[in-house]
mmCIF file of C-alpha atoms in Angstrom:
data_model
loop_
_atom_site.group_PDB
_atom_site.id
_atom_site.type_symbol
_atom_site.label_atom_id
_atom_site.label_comp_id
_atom_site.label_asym_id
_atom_site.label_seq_id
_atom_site.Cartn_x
_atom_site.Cartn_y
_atom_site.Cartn_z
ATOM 1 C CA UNK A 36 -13.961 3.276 7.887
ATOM 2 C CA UNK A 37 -12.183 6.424 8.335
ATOM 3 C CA UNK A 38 -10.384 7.897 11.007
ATOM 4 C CA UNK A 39 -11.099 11.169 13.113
ATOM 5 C CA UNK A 40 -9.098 13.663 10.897
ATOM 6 C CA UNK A 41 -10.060 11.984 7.409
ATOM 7 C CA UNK A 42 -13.800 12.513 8.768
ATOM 8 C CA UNK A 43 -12.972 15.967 9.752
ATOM 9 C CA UNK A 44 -11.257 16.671 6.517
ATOM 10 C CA UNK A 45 -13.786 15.100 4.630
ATOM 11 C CA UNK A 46 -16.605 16.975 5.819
ATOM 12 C CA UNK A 47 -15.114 20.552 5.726
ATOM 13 C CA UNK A 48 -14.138 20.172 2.140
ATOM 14 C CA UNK A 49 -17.782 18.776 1.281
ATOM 15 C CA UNK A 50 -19.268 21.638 3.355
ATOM 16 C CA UNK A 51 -16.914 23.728 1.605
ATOM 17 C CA UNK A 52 -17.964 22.831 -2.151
ATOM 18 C CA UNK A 53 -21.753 22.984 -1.057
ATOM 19 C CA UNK A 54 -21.205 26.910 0.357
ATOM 20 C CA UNK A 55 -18.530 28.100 -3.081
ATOM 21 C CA UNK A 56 -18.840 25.533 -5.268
ATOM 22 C CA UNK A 57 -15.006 25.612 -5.108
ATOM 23 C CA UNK A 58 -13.053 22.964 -3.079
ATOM 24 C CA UNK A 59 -11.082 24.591 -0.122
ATOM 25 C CA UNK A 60 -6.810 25.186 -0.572
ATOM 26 C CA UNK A 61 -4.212 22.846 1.159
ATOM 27 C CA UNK A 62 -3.825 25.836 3.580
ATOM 28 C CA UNK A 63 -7.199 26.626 4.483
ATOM 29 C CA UNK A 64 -7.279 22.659 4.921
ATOM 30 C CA UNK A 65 -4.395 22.287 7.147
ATOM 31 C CA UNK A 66 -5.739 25.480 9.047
ATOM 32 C CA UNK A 67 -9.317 24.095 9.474
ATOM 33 C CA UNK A 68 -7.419 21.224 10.990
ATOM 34 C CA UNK A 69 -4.821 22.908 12.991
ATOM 35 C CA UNK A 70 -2.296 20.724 11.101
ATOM 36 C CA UNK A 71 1.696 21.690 11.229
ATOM 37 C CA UNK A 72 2.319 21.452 7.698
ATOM 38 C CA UNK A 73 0.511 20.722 3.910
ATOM 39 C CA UNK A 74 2.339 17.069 4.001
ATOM 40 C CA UNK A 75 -0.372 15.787 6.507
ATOM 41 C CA UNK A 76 -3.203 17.536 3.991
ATOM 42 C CA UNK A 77 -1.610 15.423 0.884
ATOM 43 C CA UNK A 78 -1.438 11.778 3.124
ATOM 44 C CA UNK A 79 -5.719 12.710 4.254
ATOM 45 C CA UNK A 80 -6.600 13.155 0.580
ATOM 46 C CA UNK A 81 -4.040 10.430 -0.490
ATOM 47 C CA UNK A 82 -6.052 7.678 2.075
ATOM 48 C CA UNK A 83 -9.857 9.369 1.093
ATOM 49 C CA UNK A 84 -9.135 8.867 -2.628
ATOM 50 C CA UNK A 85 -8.194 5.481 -1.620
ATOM 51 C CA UNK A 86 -10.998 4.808 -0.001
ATOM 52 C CA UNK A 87 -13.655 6.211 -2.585
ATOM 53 C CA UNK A 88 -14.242 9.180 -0.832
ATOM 54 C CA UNK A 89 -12.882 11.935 -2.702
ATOM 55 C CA UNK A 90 -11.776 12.187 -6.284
ATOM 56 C CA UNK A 91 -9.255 14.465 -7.861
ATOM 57 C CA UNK A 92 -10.137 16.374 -11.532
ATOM 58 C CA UNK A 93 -7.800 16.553 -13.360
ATOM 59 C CA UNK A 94 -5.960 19.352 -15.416
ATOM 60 C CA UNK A 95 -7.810 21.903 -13.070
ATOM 61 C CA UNK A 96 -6.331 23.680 -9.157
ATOM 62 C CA UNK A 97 -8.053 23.368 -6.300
ATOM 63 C CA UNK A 98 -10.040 20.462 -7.606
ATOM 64 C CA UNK A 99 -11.759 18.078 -5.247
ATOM 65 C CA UNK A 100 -14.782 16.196 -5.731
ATOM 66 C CA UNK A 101 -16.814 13.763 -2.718
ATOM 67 C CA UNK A 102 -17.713 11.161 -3.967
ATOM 68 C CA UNK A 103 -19.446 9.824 -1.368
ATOM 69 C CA UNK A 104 -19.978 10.537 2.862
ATOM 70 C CA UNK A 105 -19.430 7.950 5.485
ATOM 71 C CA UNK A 106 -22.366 6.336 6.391
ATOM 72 C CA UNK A 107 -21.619 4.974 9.639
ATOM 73 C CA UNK A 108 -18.923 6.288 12.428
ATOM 74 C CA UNK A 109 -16.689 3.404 14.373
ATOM 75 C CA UNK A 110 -18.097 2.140 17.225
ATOM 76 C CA UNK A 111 -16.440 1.912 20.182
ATOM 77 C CA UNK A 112 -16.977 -0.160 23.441
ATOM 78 C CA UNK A 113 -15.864 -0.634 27.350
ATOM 79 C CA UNK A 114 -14.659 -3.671 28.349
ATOM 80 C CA UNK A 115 -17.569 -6.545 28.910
ATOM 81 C CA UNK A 116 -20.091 -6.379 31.885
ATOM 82 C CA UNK A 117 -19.671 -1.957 31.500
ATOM 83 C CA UNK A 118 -22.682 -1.515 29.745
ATOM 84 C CA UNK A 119 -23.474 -1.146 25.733
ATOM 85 C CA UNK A 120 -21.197 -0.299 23.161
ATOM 86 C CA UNK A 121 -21.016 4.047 22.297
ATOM 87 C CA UNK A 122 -20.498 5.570 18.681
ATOM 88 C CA UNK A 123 -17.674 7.598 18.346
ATOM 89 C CA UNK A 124 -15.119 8.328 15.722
ATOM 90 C CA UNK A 125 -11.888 6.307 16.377
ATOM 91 C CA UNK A 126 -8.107 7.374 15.075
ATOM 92 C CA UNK A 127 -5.162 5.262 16.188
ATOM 93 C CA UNK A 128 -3.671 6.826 19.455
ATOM 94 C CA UNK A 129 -6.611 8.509 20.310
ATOM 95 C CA UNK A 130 -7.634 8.195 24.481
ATOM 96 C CA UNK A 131 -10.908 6.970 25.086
ATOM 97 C CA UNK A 132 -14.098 8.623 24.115
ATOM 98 C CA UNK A 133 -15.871 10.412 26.809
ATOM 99 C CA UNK A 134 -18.979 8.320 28.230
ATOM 100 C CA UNK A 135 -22.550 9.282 26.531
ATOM 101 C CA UNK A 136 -25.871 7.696 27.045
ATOM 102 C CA UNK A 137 -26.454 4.310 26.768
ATOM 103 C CA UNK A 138 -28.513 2.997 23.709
ATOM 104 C CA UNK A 139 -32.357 1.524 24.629
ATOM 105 C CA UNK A 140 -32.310 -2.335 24.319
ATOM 106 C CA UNK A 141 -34.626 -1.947 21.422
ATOM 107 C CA UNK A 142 -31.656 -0.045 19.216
ATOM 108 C CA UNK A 143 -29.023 -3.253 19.081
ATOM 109 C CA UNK A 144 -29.546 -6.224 17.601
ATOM 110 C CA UNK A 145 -27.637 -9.426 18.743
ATOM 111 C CA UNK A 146 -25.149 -10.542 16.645
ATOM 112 C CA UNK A 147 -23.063 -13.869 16.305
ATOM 113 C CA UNK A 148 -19.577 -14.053 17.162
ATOM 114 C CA UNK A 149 -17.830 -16.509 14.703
ATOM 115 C CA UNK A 150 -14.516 -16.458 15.944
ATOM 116 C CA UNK A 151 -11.178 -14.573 14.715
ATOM 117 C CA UNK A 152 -10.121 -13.030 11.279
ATOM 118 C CA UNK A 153 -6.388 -12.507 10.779
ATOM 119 C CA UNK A 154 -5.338 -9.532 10.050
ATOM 120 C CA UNK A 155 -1.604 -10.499 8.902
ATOM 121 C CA UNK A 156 -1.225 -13.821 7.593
ATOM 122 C CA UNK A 157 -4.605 -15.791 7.043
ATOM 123 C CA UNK A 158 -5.271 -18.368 9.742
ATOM 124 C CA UNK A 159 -8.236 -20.487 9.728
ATOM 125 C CA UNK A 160 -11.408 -20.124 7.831
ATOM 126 C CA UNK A 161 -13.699 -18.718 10.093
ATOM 127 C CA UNK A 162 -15.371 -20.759 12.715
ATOM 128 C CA UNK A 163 -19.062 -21.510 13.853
ATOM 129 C CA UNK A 164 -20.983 -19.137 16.374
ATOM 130 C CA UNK A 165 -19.294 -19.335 19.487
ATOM 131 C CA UNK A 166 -20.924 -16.286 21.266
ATOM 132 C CA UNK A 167 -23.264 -13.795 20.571
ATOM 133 C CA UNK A 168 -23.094 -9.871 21.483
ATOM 134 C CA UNK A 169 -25.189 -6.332 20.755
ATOM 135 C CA UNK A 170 -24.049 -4.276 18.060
ATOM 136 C CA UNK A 171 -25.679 -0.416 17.805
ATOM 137 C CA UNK A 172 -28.918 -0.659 14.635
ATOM 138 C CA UNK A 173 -27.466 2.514 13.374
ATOM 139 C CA UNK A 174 -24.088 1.223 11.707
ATOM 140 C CA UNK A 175 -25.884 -2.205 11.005
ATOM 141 C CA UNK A 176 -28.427 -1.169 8.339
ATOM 142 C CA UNK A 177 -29.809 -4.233 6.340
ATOM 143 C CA UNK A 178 -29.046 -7.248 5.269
ATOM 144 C CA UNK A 179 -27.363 -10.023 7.289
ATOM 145 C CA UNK A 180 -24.456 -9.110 9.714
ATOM 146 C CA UNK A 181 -21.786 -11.064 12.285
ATOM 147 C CA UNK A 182 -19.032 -10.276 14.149
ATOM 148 C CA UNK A 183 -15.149 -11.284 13.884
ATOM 149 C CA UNK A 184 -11.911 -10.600 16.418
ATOM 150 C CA UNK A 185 -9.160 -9.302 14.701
ATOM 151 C CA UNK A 186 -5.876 -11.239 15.321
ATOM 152 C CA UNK A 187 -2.988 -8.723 13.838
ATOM 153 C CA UNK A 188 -1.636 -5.791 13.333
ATOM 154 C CA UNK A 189 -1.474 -5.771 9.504
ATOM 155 C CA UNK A 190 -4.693 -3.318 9.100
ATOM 156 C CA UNK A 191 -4.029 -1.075 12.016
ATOM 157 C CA UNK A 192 -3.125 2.090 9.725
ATOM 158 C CA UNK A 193 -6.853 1.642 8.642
ATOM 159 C CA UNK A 194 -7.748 1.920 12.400
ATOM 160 C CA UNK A 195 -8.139 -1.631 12.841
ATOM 161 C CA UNK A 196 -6.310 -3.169 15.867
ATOM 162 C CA UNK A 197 -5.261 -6.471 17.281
ATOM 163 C CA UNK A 198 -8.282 -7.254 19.750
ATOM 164 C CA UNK A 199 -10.840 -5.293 17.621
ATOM 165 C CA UNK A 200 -14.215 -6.843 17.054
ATOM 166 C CA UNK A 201 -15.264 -5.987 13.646
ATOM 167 C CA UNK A 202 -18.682 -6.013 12.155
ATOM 168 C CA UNK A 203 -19.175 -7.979 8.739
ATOM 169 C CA UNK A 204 -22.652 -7.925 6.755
ATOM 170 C CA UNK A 205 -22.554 -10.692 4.401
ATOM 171 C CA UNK A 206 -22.239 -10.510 1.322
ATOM 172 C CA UNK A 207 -19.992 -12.411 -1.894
ATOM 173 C CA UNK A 208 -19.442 -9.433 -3.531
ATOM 174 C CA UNK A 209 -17.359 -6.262 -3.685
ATOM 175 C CA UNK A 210 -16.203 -3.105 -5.168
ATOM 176 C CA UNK A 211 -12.623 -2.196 -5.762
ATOM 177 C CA UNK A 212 -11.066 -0.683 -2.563
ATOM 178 C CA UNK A 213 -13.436 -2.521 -0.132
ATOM 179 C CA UNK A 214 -12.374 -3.966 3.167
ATOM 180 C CA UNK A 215 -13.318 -7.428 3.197
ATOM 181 C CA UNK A 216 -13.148 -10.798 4.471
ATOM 182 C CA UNK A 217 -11.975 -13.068 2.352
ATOM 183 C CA UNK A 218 -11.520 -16.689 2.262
ATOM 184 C CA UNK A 219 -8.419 -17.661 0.496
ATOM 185 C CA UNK A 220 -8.357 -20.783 -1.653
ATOM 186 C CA UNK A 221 -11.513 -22.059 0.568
ATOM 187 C CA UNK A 222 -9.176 -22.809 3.422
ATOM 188 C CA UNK A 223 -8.105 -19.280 4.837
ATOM 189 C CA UNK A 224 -9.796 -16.286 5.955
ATOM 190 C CA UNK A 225 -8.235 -12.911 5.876
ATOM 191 C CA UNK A 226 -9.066 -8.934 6.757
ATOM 192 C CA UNK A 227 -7.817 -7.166 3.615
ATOM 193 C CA UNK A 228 -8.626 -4.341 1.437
ATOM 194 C CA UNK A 229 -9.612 -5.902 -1.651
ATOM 195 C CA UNK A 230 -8.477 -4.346 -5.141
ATOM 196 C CA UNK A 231 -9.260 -5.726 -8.362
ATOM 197 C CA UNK A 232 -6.570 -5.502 -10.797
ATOM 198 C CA UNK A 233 -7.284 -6.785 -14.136
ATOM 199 C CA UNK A 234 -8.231 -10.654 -13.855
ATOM 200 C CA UNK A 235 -5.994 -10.626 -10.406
ATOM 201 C CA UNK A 236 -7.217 -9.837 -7.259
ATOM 202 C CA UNK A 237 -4.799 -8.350 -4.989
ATOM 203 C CA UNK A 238 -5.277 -8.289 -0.953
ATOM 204 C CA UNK A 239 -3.779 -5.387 0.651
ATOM 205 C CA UNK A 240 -2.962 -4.706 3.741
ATOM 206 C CA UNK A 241 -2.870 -1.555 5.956
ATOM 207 C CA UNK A 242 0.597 -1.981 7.217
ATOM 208 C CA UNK A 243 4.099 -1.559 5.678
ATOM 209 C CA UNK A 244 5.763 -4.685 7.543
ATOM 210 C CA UNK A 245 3.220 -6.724 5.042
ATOM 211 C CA UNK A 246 2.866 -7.814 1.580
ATOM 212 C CA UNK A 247 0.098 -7.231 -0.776
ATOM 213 C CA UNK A 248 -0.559 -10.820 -1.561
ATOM 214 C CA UNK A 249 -1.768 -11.252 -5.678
ATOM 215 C CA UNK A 250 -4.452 -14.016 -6.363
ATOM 216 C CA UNK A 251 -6.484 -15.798 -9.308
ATOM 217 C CA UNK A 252 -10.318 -14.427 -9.260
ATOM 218 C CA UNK A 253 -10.914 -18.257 -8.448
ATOM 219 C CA UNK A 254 -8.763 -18.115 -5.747
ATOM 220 C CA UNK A 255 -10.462 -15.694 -3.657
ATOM 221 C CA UNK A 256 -14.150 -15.753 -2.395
ATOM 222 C CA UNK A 257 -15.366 -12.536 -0.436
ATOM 223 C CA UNK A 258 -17.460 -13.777 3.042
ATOM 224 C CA UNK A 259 -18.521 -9.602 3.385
ATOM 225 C CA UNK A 260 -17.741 -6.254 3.834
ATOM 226 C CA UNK A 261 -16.078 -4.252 6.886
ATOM 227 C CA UNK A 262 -18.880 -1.758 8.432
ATOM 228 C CA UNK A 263 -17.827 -0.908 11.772
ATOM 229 C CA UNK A 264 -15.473 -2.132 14.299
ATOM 230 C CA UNK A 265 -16.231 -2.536 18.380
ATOM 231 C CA UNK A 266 -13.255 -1.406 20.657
ATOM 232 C CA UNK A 267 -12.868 -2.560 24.263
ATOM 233 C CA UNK A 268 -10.854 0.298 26.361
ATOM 234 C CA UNK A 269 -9.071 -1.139 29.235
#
């Protein structure tokens, strides 16, 4: 999940290397997003790499290379009883996204609600279906999906909030760099980014106040992968 100006940077340097064949400078970077100074360029690239969106060459300037596009924007919602949730792009801070047509009923699919995820220090494995709410087909794709509240601030410089619902497809396994939900030691489930680190698994969060917490690869079991979150503006 990326935020509005990683998406933005993101997609001028790809559009960039497609037109030259040459990624684009820091300056023409912080130009093309009206940025104050180079600093803000380094942090974007700093988070994409992290994310397994961009890779850096080495031993050669001006060397980007995209790994991969999103596939999915955030999705964002009004408050419940307003109508169907809207795509849009979500950075911390941002106000809310201007209305746009609803979605025909035929584009969601309902989705359980299984309760809250922590995202700080795990509480509770997660629970059985207690509601059940529409979630836009286009960030769903295939496979088997459900939905979590976040409880925590500990992922918010990923975008993710305290409140947030956040859409899961299920699934036990996952790449380096992944936001996940894990279970921890079969009792506690957690929102985390998920990085593998020799035998170790390490659960990072998003948020300096917190800990990256180091596990056994027995210790952790991953429920599935983030995909999209659903915001409620009040």
């Amino acid at each position: 999940m990326l935020t509005r100006k990683q998406h933005e940077l993101l997609m001028f340097i790809h559009e960039r290397i497609k037109e030259t064949g040459v990624s684009p400078s820091f300056d023409e970077m912080k130009d093309a997003l009206d940025l104050a100074s180079k600093s803000g360029i380094h942090r974007l690239i700093t988070a994409l790499e992290e994310r397994g969106f961009l890779r850096r060459l080495p031993h050669r300037a001006r060397a980007l290379e995209v790994v991969k596009l999103p596939q999915q924007a955030t999705t964002s919602a009004p408050p419940k009883g307003r109508g169907p949730a809207r795509l849009s792009v979500v950075e911390p801070g941002d106000p809310p996204p201007p209305a746009a047509a609803p979605y025909a009923a035929n584009d969601t699919r309902e989705l359980p609600v299984l309760g809250r995820i922590a995202a700080g220090t795990p509480i509770e494995a997660i629970q059985q279906e207690r509601d059940r709410m529409p979630v836009p087909e286009a960030i769903l794709g295939s496979g088997e999906h459900f939905v979590l509240e976040v409880q925590g601030d500990s992922m918010i410089n990923a975008g993710i909030l305290d409140g947030d619902r956040v859409i899961i497809r299920r699934t036990d396994a996952a790449n380096s760099g992944d936001i996940v939900v894990a279970l921890v030691m079969g009792e506690e489930a957690t929102l985390k980014r998920l990085r593998r680190k020799g035998a170790s698994i390490a659960l990072e969060a998003a948020n300096p106040a917190y800990e990256t917490r180091i596990f056994g690869p027995d210790q952790v079991a991953v429920q599935g992968k983030l995909v999209g979150l659903i915001r409620a503006y009040h």
